[in-house]
C-alpha positions in Angstrom: -0.1 -0.4 0.3 2.6 2.5 1.0 4.4 1.7 -2.2 1.7 2.2 -4.3 1.5 5.9 -2.4 4.7 6.4 -3.5 4.3 5.4 -7.0 1.0 7.4 -7.6 3.5 10.4 -5.8 6.3 9.7 -8.2 3.6 9.5 -11.4 2.1 13.1 -10.3 5.0 14.8 -9.3 6.3 13.5 -13.2 3.2 14.5 -14.5 3.5 18.3 -13.1 7.2 18.1 -14.2 6.0 17.3 -17.9 3.7 20.3 -17.4 5.9 22.2 -16.2 8.4 21.7 -18.9 5.3 21.8 -21.8 4.6 25.1 -20.5 8.2 26.2 -21.0 8.5 24.9 -24.7 5.0 26.5 -25.2 6.5 29.7 -23.5 9.8 29.5 -25.6 7.9 28.7 -29.3 6.1 31.8 -28.2 8.8 33.5 -27.3 10.4 32.1 -30.6 8.0 32.8 -33.0 7.1 36.8 -31.3 11.0 37.4 -32.3 11.1 35.8 -35.9 7.5 37.7 -36.8 9.9 40.7 -35.4 12.9 39.9 -36.9 10.5 39.8 -40.3 9.3 42.9 -39.5 13.0 44.3 -39.1 13.7 42.9 -43.0 10.9 44.0 -44.4 11.6 47.8 -42.6 15.3 47.3 -43.9 13.9 46.3 -47.1 12.0 49.3 -47.6 14.4 52.3 -46.2 16.7 50.4 -49.3 14.0 50.9 -51.7 13.7 54.6 -51.0 17.4 55.2 -50.3 17.8 53.7 -54.3 14.3 55.9 -55.6 15.9 58.7 -53.7 19.3 58.0 -55.3 18.1 57.3 -58.9 15.7 61.1 -58.6 18.6 62.7 -57.3 21.0 61.3 -60.3 17.9 61.6 -62.8 17.7 65.5 -62.0 21.6 66.1 -62.0 21.7 64.8 -65.7 18.8 66.2 -66.6 20.2 69.9 -65.3 23.6 68.7 -67.0 21.8 68.4 -70.3 19.7 71.5 -69.6 23.1 73.5 -69.3 24.6 72.3 -72.5 21.7 73.0 -74.4 21.5 76.2 -73.0 25.6 76.6 -74.0 25.1 75.2 -77.4 22.4 77.5 -78.3 24.4 80.3 -76.9 27.5 79.4 -78.8 25.1 79.0 -82.2 23.9 82.4 -81.6 27.1 83.8 -80.8 29.0 82.1 -84.1 26.0 83.0 -86.1 26.4 86.6 -85.1 29.6 86.8 -85.6 29.5 85.0 -89.5 27.4 87.7 -90.0 29.2 90.7 -88.9 32.2 89.0 -90.6 30.8 89.1 -94.1 29.3 92.6 -93.1 33.2 93.7 -92.6 34.6 91.5 -95.5 31.7 93.3 -98.1 32.8 97.0 -95.8 36.3 96.5 -96.6 36.2 95.4 -100.7 33.7 98.2 -101.0 36.1 100.6 -99.3 39.2 99.8 -101.6 37.0 99.7 -104.4 35.5 103.3 -103.8 39.4 104.4 -104.7 39.1 103.3 -108.3 35.5 104.8 -108.6 37.2 108.3 -107.8 40.0 107.5 -110.4 36.6 106.7 -113.6 35.2 109.9 -112.5 38.3 111.8 -112.8 38.9 109.9 -116.3 35.1 110.4 -117.1 36.0 114.0 -116.5 39.0 114.5 -118.6 37.6 112.5 -121.4 34.6 115.2 -121.7 37.6 117.5 -123.4 40.5 115.2 -124.2 42.1 116.1 -126.9 45.2 113.0 -126.6 43.2 109.9 -127.1 47.0 108.3 -125.9 47.1 109.9 -123.0 43.3 109.0 -121.9 44.1 105.3 -122.5 46.6 105.2 -120.4 44.4 106.7 -117.6 41.8 103.9 -118.3 44.5 101.3 -118.5 46.1 102.5 -115.2 42.8 102.4 -113.4 41.8 98.7 -114.5 45.2 98.0 -113.8 44.5 99.6 -109.5 41.3 97.3 -110.1 42.8 93.9 -110.9 45.1 95.0 -108.2 42.6 95.0 -105.5 41.1 92.0 -106.6 43.8 90.2 -106.5 44.5 91.6 -103.0 41.3 90.0 -102.0 41.9 86.5 -103.6 40.4 86.9 -107.1 42.8 85.1 -109.8 42.1 85.0 -113.2 41.4 81.3 -114.9 43.9 80.5 -118.1 41.4 78.7 -120.6 42.5 79.2 -124.5 44.6 76.1 -124.8 44.1 74.1 -122.2 42.3 71.1 -122.2 38.5 71.5 -121.5 37.4 70.4 -118.0 33.5 70.4 -117.3 34.8 71.1 -113.6 35.6 74.5 -114.6 34.6 75.3 -118.0 30.9 75.9 -119.7 31.0 75.3 -123.6 29.3 77.6 -125.2 29.7 75.8 -128.6 32.3 73.7 -130.8 33.8 74.5 -133.5 35.9 72.8 -136.0 39.6 72.7 -134.5 41.9 74.6 -136.5 44.9 72.0 -136.4 44.4 68.7 -135.3 46.5 69.6 -131.6 43.2 71.9 -130.9 40.8 68.5 -130.9 38.9 69.2 -127.3 40.7 72.0 -126.3 39.8 75.7 -125.7 39.9 77.7 -128.7 38.2 81.1 -127.5 36.9 82.4 -124.4 33.5 84.4 -124.4 33.1 84.8 -120.7 36.7 84.4 -118.8 36.6 82.4 -115.6 37.8 83.3 -112.0 39.1 81.7 -108.8 38.5 83.0 -105.6 41.3 82.2 -102.7 41.1 78.9 -104.9 37.9 77.9 -105.4 35.8 78.2 -108.5 34.0 81.5 -108.4 32.8 82.3 -112.1 33.1 78.7 -114.9 34.4 80.3 -117.9 32.1 80.2 -121.1 34.7 78.8 -123.7 34.3 78.0 -127.8 35.7 74.0 -127.4 37.9 72.6 -131.0 36.1 69.7 -132.3 37.2 66.9 -135.0 36.6 68.7 -139.1 33.6 66.7 -140.7 
């Protein structure tokens, strides 16, 4: 009987201990669950913070790139306006300089005209006109104008404009320029005006 009671007491104590252990395990599991939930919340919050930071960084980079583009566009627009203005001014200045030099020739022509009204000495008048012509030619040469030598040269469509073709007086002049109707000119080594020429062809 005594042994039965001891056995029951032992079983009861064992059950109490098992119950306490089970309660402790449940508490530990609950604590673990809370910790896990808290960690998940922390991770989600950290991920959200990272996303916000990345979005802010990208927005900042986009703003900087946009500002840089606007600055470059404004600088290019200013450059375009400035170069356009400089080009117009250069053309106006170049024209002004040429006209200023030609005024001297115009003065010479006016003096020649007056002298021709009552001139008796024809050779001196011719000489005066020749001097004015040479002066004009010299001014234009200084500005880059150069006469095109055409007569006797091979016909070149890049330089010459054929007005007509006539039988060449000699076989050597076939395909060459026999006469020049209007002189051609270069300006700074570029064709300013094509020479209008007569080209020799084979006799029929």
